[in-house]
Amino acid sequence: MNIISVIVAIAALVIGAAVAWFYSQKNAKSKASEILEKARMEAQVLKNEEVLKGKEEGMNIKNAAEKQANQRLAQVQSNEAKLKQREINLNQQQGDMQRRRNELDTLKLNLDNQTAVLDERKKEVDKMEKSVRETLEHVSGLSAEEAKEKLVESLKDEAKTAAASYINDIMDDAKLTANKEAKRIVVETIQRVATETAIENAVTVFHIDNDEIKGRIIGREGRNIRALEAATGVEIVVDDTPEAIVISGFDPVRREIARLALHQLVADGRIHPARIEEVVNKVRKQVEDEVIETGKRTAIDLGIHGLHPELIRLIGKMKYRSSYGQNLLQHSRETANLCAVMASELGLNPKKARRAGLLHDIGKVPDDEPELPHALLGMKLAEKYKEKADICNAIGAHHDEQEATSMYAPIVQVCDAISGARPGARREVVEAYIKRLNDLEHLALSYPGVVKTYAIQAGRELRVIVGADKISDAETEKLSTEIAQKIQDELTYPGQVRITVIRETRAVSYAK
């Protein structure tokens, strides 16, 4: 019973489970159908949305393409308009060129006609000249060649007679006035050296506190002053000038050594021949060291390298030399800087120009005194110490004493004149300076045919402009020589004066 009831119970459970499973399968299918239907509807909605988006993007792309096409069309139309305008301009230019070509053809035709007329007139003039010559030959009974020969012979005889007479007069006058002329030349040479300049170049004044020191400097029977003069090579002038002793000598370095030695002797108080010789030797060594140091410092300041030690020493010696009151070292430095600036403006090497400007007056401070102009002496010194050829030429040609073969030579010449001629560079009485320039100009104006005169470069050059219709080319050379000779005879001036006579012919027309 129990087993049957268990079996029945199990069967009931199985049947119940089967019934439950059947109903659950039916509900699952129903839900699955609903889910599929819902998914199908959502897919349709998404599909419709994507189709709408695609259509919208297609419309946007179409609109952008149409806009770009319109822009390109507008650009093409603009280019076409520009091309049409250029074509119009070219047509106008061609028309202008054709019109000008026609005008040139007309002018050429007129010129040909005028040339033909001039040729005809020239033939007529030649005929008239031939007729006049034949008439003259008929009247005189001589041919043109015979008349020319007779005229030349007569002029030659007259010239020989006049030249012989002139030579005799010159010789007689020279015999009578030779002594007077020699004195005049000597006096003129002395007058060319200004008194102030001579004092500056030959004398140094040593100031003392009281006149009692003069006796100690002279010493017993003059032994101290003689020892000082022998040691320094200068002349010591002790006179009645209050509180001053004059040191005289042509060498500025010697004068400086004597001045410094006197200063040390007076400050020390021990003045006797042995002490004088010791102090002078010591001071000479100091001055030589200072000269070399000054030369080195100058070269470094100007950026000049590779100078020979002897050239450096000569540059230092410039410190103790002056020209017309202008310190030679300052003048050389100024000239060097001016040369560098001018060379830079001209596209040349400023270092070379500065080097040539610094060394251009090196011939004024040699150890010996050869009879050579300072420019040529400076060139020889530069060649001796292995300076380059263009530098040496610039040094030698800066006073036109040698032909300039380098571009640096005229630069040095001009800058030397600028430094020496600028106001305040050199001490000279203004009234005398202006009077000398006026005398130069008035002297040249006194000659016939001279139109204008200009004294330039501080009186070192005189430009004379003559009338082309009054003086021939051959006469200009004669006029230049005559003016130079008259300046030498009548005027006093430093250095030399260059006379340049200018004759030119100008043809002026006006285009209306």
Short mmCIF file of C-alpha atoms in Angstrom, two decimals, residues 76-398:
data_model
loop_
_atom_site.label_atom_id
_atom_site.label_comp_id
_atom_site.label_asym_id
_atom_site.label_seq_id
_atom_site.Cartn_x
_atom_site.Cartn_y
_atom_site.Cartn_z
CA VAL A 76 37.78 81.81 -64.03
CA GLN A 77 35.60 84.75 -65.03
CA SER A 78 37.90 87.13 -63.08
CA ASN A 79 41.00 85.72 -64.80
CA GLU A 80 39.31 86.08 -68.16
CA ALA A 81 38.59 89.74 -67.36
CA LYS A 82 42.25 90.35 -66.37
CA LEU A 83 43.49 88.68 -69.54
CA LYS A 84 41.18 90.84 -71.62
CA GLN A 85 42.51 93.97 -69.84
CA ARG A 86 46.12 92.89 -70.43
CA GLU A 87 45.32 92.28 -74.06
CA ILE A 88 43.88 95.79 -74.30
CA ASN A 89 47.03 97.26 -72.62
CA LEU A 90 49.32 95.33 -74.95
CA ASN A 91 47.39 96.58 -77.95
CA GLN A 92 47.77 100.14 -76.64
CA GLN A 93 51.52 99.68 -76.08
CA GLN A 94 51.90 98.23 -79.56
CA GLY A 95 50.08 101.24 -80.92
CA ASP A 96 52.38 103.61 -78.97
CA MET A 97 55.46 101.75 -80.19
CA GLN A 98 54.27 101.92 -83.75
CA ARG A 99 53.61 105.64 -83.41
CA ARG A 100 57.10 106.22 -81.94
CA ARG A 101 58.63 104.12 -84.70
CA ASN A 102 56.89 106.29 -87.25
CA GLU A 103 58.17 109.44 -85.46
CA LEU A 104 61.73 108.05 -85.47
CA ASP A 105 61.47 107.25 -89.15
CA THR A 106 60.33 110.82 -89.78
CA LEU A 107 63.20 112.25 -87.71
CA LYS A 108 65.69 110.03 -89.52
CA LEU A 109 64.36 111.21 -92.85
CA ASN A 110 64.67 114.84 -91.72
CA LEU A 111 68.22 114.19 -90.47
CA ASP A 112 69.17 112.62 -93.79
CA ASN A 113 67.79 115.65 -95.58
CA GLN A 114 69.71 118.02 -93.27
CA THR A 115 72.90 115.97 -93.77
CA ALA A 116 72.49 116.21 -97.51
CA VAL A 117 72.02 119.99 -97.23
CA LEU A 118 75.13 120.28 -95.04
CA ASP A 119 77.15 118.25 -97.54
CA GLU A 120 76.06 120.58 -100.31
CA ARG A 121 77.01 123.63 -98.22
CA LYS A 122 80.38 122.08 -97.36
CA LYS A 123 81.07 121.56 -101.05
CA GLU A 124 80.17 125.19 -101.70
CA VAL A 125 82.49 126.35 -98.88
CA ASP A 126 85.33 124.18 -100.25
CA LYS A 127 84.81 125.72 -103.69
CA MET A 128 84.84 129.23 -102.22
CA GLU A 129 88.00 128.45 -100.18
CA LYS A 130 89.72 127.07 -103.28
CA SER A 131 88.68 130.13 -105.27
CA VAL A 132 89.98 132.51 -102.56
CA ARG A 133 93.28 130.60 -102.35
CA GLU A 134 93.73 130.73 -106.12
CA THR A 135 92.99 134.47 -106.07
CA LEU A 136 95.56 135.04 -103.31
CA GLU A 137 98.17 132.96 -105.13
CA HIS A 138 97.50 134.90 -108.32
CA VAL A 139 97.80 138.27 -106.53
CA SER A 140 100.93 137.35 -104.55
CA GLY A 141 102.60 135.37 -107.28
CA LEU A 142 103.38 132.55 -104.76
CA SER A 143 101.83 129.19 -104.12
CA ALA A 144 100.48 128.30 -100.67
CA GLU A 145 103.45 126.04 -99.88
CA GLU A 146 105.97 128.67 -100.98
CA ALA A 147 104.26 131.35 -98.86
CA LYS A 148 104.24 129.03 -95.85
CA GLU A 149 107.95 128.26 -96.23
CA LYS A 150 108.87 131.95 -96.49
CA LEU A 151 106.75 132.79 -93.41
CA VAL A 152 108.37 129.97 -91.39
CA GLU A 153 111.88 131.09 -92.44
CA SER A 154 111.21 134.70 -91.48
CA LEU A 155 109.73 133.70 -88.10
CA LYS A 156 112.64 131.32 -87.46
CA ASP A 157 115.19 134.08 -88.09
CA GLU A 158 113.29 136.50 -85.85
CA ALA A 159 113.02 133.85 -83.09
CA LYS A 160 116.76 133.10 -83.29
CA THR A 161 117.61 136.79 -83.04
CA ALA A 162 115.22 137.36 -80.14
CA ALA A 163 116.44 134.25 -78.30
CA ALA A 164 120.09 135.25 -78.68
CA SER A 165 119.34 138.73 -77.42
CA TYR A 166 117.29 137.35 -74.53
CA ILE A 167 120.06 134.92 -73.53
CA ASN A 168 122.65 137.68 -73.57
CA ASP A 169 120.43 139.91 -71.43
CA ILE A 170 119.86 137.08 -68.93
CA MET A 171 123.56 136.31 -68.69
CA ASP A 172 124.48 139.97 -68.18
CA ASP A 173 121.75 140.38 -65.58
CA ALA A 174 122.82 137.16 -63.80
CA LYS A 175 126.42 138.36 -63.61
CA LEU A 176 125.31 141.66 -62.10
CA THR A 177 122.74 140.28 -59.67
CA ALA A 178 124.09 136.80 -58.78
CA ASN A 179 125.12 137.81 -55.27
CA LYS A 180 121.86 139.64 -54.66
CA GLU A 181 119.80 136.70 -55.97
CA ALA A 182 121.68 134.23 -53.76
CA LYS A 183 120.96 136.36 -50.70
CA ARG A 184 117.30 136.65 -51.66
CA ILE A 185 116.98 132.86 -51.94
CA VAL A 186 118.61 132.36 -48.54
CA VAL A 187 116.41 135.00 -46.89
CA GLU A 188 113.28 133.56 -48.50
CA THR A 189 114.20 130.09 -47.24
CA ILE A 190 114.64 131.40 -43.71
CA GLN A 191 111.35 133.32 -43.86
CA ARG A 192 109.43 130.15 -44.78
CA VAL A 193 110.10 128.83 -41.28
CA ALA A 194 107.74 130.56 -38.85
CA THR A 195 109.35 131.92 -35.69
CA GLU A 196 106.82 130.22 -33.46
CA THR A 197 107.41 126.91 -35.18
CA ALA A 198 111.19 127.26 -34.88
CA ILE A 199 110.82 127.88 -31.14
CA GLU A 200 108.51 124.87 -30.79
CA ASN A 201 110.92 122.63 -32.69
CA ALA A 202 114.24 123.76 -31.20
CA VAL A 203 113.71 125.08 -27.65
CA THR A 204 112.38 123.69 -24.35
CA VAL A 205 111.97 125.92 -21.29
CA PHE A 206 112.78 124.38 -17.88
CA HIS A 207 111.12 126.27 -15.02
CA ILE A 208 112.82 126.57 -11.62
CA ASP A 209 111.59 127.81 -8.28
CA ASN A 210 114.28 130.43 -7.72
CA ASP A 211 117.33 131.82 -9.48
CA GLU A 212 119.77 130.44 -6.85
CA ILE A 213 119.55 127.05 -8.55
CA LYS A 214 121.10 128.54 -11.72
CA GLY A 215 124.48 128.90 -9.98
CA ARG A 216 124.43 125.28 -8.82
CA ILE A 217 123.54 124.12 -12.34
CA ILE A 218 126.45 126.13 -13.80
CA GLY A 219 128.85 124.84 -11.14
CA ARG A 220 132.38 125.91 -10.31
CA GLU A 221 133.94 127.46 -13.44
CA GLY A 222 130.97 126.03 -15.44
CA ARG A 223 131.93 122.36 -14.99
CA ASN A 224 128.37 121.20 -14.23
CA ILE A 225 126.76 122.83 -17.24
CA ARG A 226 129.56 121.61 -19.53
CA ALA A 227 129.12 118.07 -18.22
CA LEU A 228 125.35 118.27 -18.76
CA GLU A 229 125.75 119.58 -22.32
CA ALA A 230 128.31 116.90 -23.14
CA ALA A 231 126.13 114.11 -21.74
CA THR A 232 122.88 115.21 -23.41
CA GLY A 233 124.10 116.78 -26.66
CA VAL A 234 122.04 119.98 -26.20
CA GLU A 235 122.87 123.59 -25.30
CA ILE A 236 121.87 124.85 -21.83
CA VAL A 237 121.20 128.59 -21.89
CA VAL A 238 121.30 130.16 -18.44
CA ASP A 239 120.65 133.90 -18.75
CA ASP A 240 118.74 136.65 -16.97
CA THR A 241 115.34 135.13 -17.76
CA PRO A 242 113.63 134.87 -14.35
CA GLU A 243 112.94 131.35 -13.04
CA ALA A 244 113.67 129.68 -16.36
CA ILE A 245 116.48 127.81 -18.10
CA VAL A 246 116.37 127.35 -21.87
CA ILE A 247 117.31 123.96 -23.36
CA SER A 248 118.17 124.37 -27.05
CA GLY A 249 118.66 121.54 -29.53
CA PHE A 250 117.32 120.26 -32.83
CA ASP A 251 116.58 116.76 -31.47
CA PRO A 252 113.41 116.76 -29.34
CA VAL A 253 114.37 113.46 -27.68
CA ARG A 254 117.66 114.94 -26.49
CA ARG A 255 115.84 118.02 -25.17
CA GLU A 256 113.41 115.78 -23.27
CA ILE A 257 116.30 113.78 -21.75
CA ALA A 258 117.99 117.02 -20.67
CA ARG A 259 114.74 118.36 -19.17
CA LEU A 260 114.04 115.21 -17.17
CA ALA A 261 117.68 114.98 -16.03
CA LEU A 262 117.60 118.61 -14.84
CA HIS A 263 114.35 117.94 -13.02
CA GLN A 264 115.86 114.96 -11.13
CA LEU A 265 119.11 116.78 -10.38
CA VAL A 266 117.31 119.83 -9.01
CA ALA A 267 114.95 117.67 -6.95
CA ASP A 268 117.83 115.58 -5.58
CA GLY A 269 120.10 118.55 -4.86
CA ARG A 270 123.33 116.69 -5.69
CA ILE A 271 124.69 118.35 -8.82
CA HIS A 272 128.22 117.42 -9.91
CA PRO A 273 129.70 115.89 -13.09
CA ALA A 274 129.66 112.26 -11.92
CA ARG A 275 126.06 112.53 -10.68
CA ILE A 276 125.05 114.32 -13.89
CA GLU A 277 126.42 111.50 -16.05
CA GLU A 278 124.69 108.87 -13.90
CA VAL A 279 121.32 110.66 -13.98
CA VAL A 280 121.50 111.34 -17.74
CA ASN A 281 122.19 107.66 -18.50
CA LYS A 282 119.33 106.61 -16.26
CA VAL A 283 116.93 109.13 -17.84
CA ARG A 284 118.04 108.14 -21.35
CA LYS A 285 117.14 104.53 -20.59
CA GLN A 286 113.77 105.64 -19.18
CA VAL A 287 113.02 107.75 -22.26
CA GLU A 288 113.98 104.91 -24.61
CA ASP A 289 111.72 102.54 -22.70
CA GLU A 290 108.93 105.12 -22.80
CA VAL A 291 109.43 105.59 -26.56
CA ILE A 292 109.05 101.85 -27.16
CA GLU A 293 106.06 101.63 -24.82
CA THR A 294 104.39 104.59 -26.55
CA GLY A 295 104.91 102.94 -29.95
CA LYS A 296 103.46 99.64 -28.75
CA ARG A 297 100.48 101.33 -27.10
CA THR A 298 99.78 103.35 -30.23
CA ALA A 299 99.88 100.25 -32.44
CA ILE A 300 97.56 98.37 -30.06
CA ASP A 301 95.11 101.28 -29.83
CA LEU A 302 94.87 101.43 -33.62
CA GLY A 303 94.65 97.65 -34.03
CA ILE A 304 97.86 97.43 -36.09
CA HIS A 305 99.83 94.20 -35.68
CA GLY A 306 103.06 92.75 -37.01
CA LEU A 307 105.10 95.97 -37.04
CA HIS A 308 108.87 95.65 -36.93
CA PRO A 309 110.28 96.62 -33.49
CA GLU A 310 112.31 99.42 -35.10
CA LEU A 311 109.18 100.90 -36.67
CA ILE A 312 107.47 100.72 -33.26
CA ARG A 313 110.39 102.65 -31.76
CA LEU A 314 110.19 105.31 -34.49
CA ILE A 315 106.44 105.66 -33.88
CA GLY A 316 107.18 106.29 -30.20
CA LYS A 317 109.73 108.97 -31.15
CA MET A 318 106.93 110.88 -32.90
CA LYS A 319 105.64 111.84 -29.46
CA TYR A 320 108.58 114.26 -29.12
CA ARG A 321 108.30 115.76 -32.60
CA SER A 322 105.96 118.53 -33.75
CA SER A 323 105.15 120.09 -37.11
CA TYR A 324 103.88 123.70 -37.07
CA GLY A 325 102.88 123.23 -33.46
CA GLN A 326 100.96 119.99 -34.19
CA ASN A 327 102.24 116.92 -32.33
CA LEU A 328 103.46 114.43 -34.92
CA LEU A 329 102.16 111.33 -33.10
CA GLN A 330 98.68 112.83 -32.66
CA HIS A 331 98.72 113.90 -36.32
CA SER A 332 99.69 110.37 -37.43
CA ARG A 333 97.00 108.76 -35.25
CA GLU A 334 94.39 111.16 -36.60
CA THR A 335 95.51 110.52 -40.19
CA ALA A 336 95.39 106.74 -39.59
CA ASN A 337 91.80 106.88 -38.31
CA LEU A 338 90.72 109.14 -41.18
CA CYS A 339 92.34 106.75 -43.69
CA ALA A 340 90.50 103.77 -42.19
CA VAL A 341 87.13 105.54 -42.44
CA MET A 342 87.75 106.68 -46.01
CA ALA A 343 89.00 103.24 -47.10
CA SER A 344 85.88 101.61 -45.62
CA GLU A 345 83.64 104.00 -47.55
CA LEU A 346 85.54 103.15 -50.76
CA GLY A 347 85.39 99.40 -50.20
CA LEU A 348 89.13 99.02 -49.51
CA ASN A 349 90.93 97.34 -46.62
CA PRO A 350 90.69 99.74 -43.63
CA LYS A 351 93.52 97.97 -41.75
CA LYS A 352 95.97 98.61 -44.58
CA ALA A 353 94.84 102.23 -44.86
CA ARG A 354 95.22 102.74 -41.10
CA ARG A 355 98.71 101.22 -41.23
CA ALA A 356 99.78 103.50 -44.10
CA GLY A 357 98.31 106.55 -42.34
CA LEU A 358 100.20 105.82 -39.13
CA LEU A 359 103.53 105.32 -40.93
CA HIS A 360 103.22 108.13 -43.52
CA ASP A 361 105.44 110.59 -41.55
CA ILE A 362 107.89 107.99 -40.20
CA GLY A 363 110.62 109.67 -42.26
CA LYS A 364 110.52 112.73 -39.97
CA VAL A 365 112.02 110.86 -36.99
CA PRO A 366 115.02 108.88 -38.30
CA ASP A 367 118.10 108.25 -36.18
CA ASP A 368 120.30 109.86 -38.83
CA GLU A 369 119.52 112.84 -41.07
CA PRO A 370 119.99 111.89 -44.76
CA GLU A 371 119.36 114.50 -47.43
CA LEU A 372 116.06 113.04 -48.59
CA PRO A 373 112.46 114.31 -48.36
CA HIS A 374 110.73 112.73 -45.39
CA ALA A 375 108.20 110.93 -47.63
CA LEU A 376 110.90 109.12 -49.63
CA LEU A 377 112.93 108.43 -46.48
CA GLY A 378 109.83 106.96 -44.80
CA MET A 379 109.22 104.75 -47.84
CA LYS A 380 112.80 103.44 -47.69
CA LEU A 381 112.44 102.71 -43.96
CA ALA A 382 109.18 100.84 -44.59
CA GLU A 383 110.80 98.81 -47.38
CA LYS A 384 113.77 98.06 -45.14
CA TYR A 385 111.51 96.65 -42.43
CA LYS A 386 109.45 94.47 -44.83
CA GLU A 387 106.25 96.48 -45.18
CA LYS A 388 104.09 95.60 -48.20
CA ALA A 389 104.57 97.39 -51.52
CA ASP A 390 101.25 99.28 -51.48
CA ILE A 391 101.96 100.58 -47.96
CA CYS A 392 105.44 101.76 -49.01
CA ASN A 393 104.05 103.46 -52.11
CA ALA A 394 101.38 105.25 -50.06
CA ILE A 395 104.12 106.58 -47.73
CA GLY A 396 106.39 107.72 -50.55
CA ALA A 397 103.68 109.33 -52.69
CA HIS A 398 101.77 111.32 -50.07
#
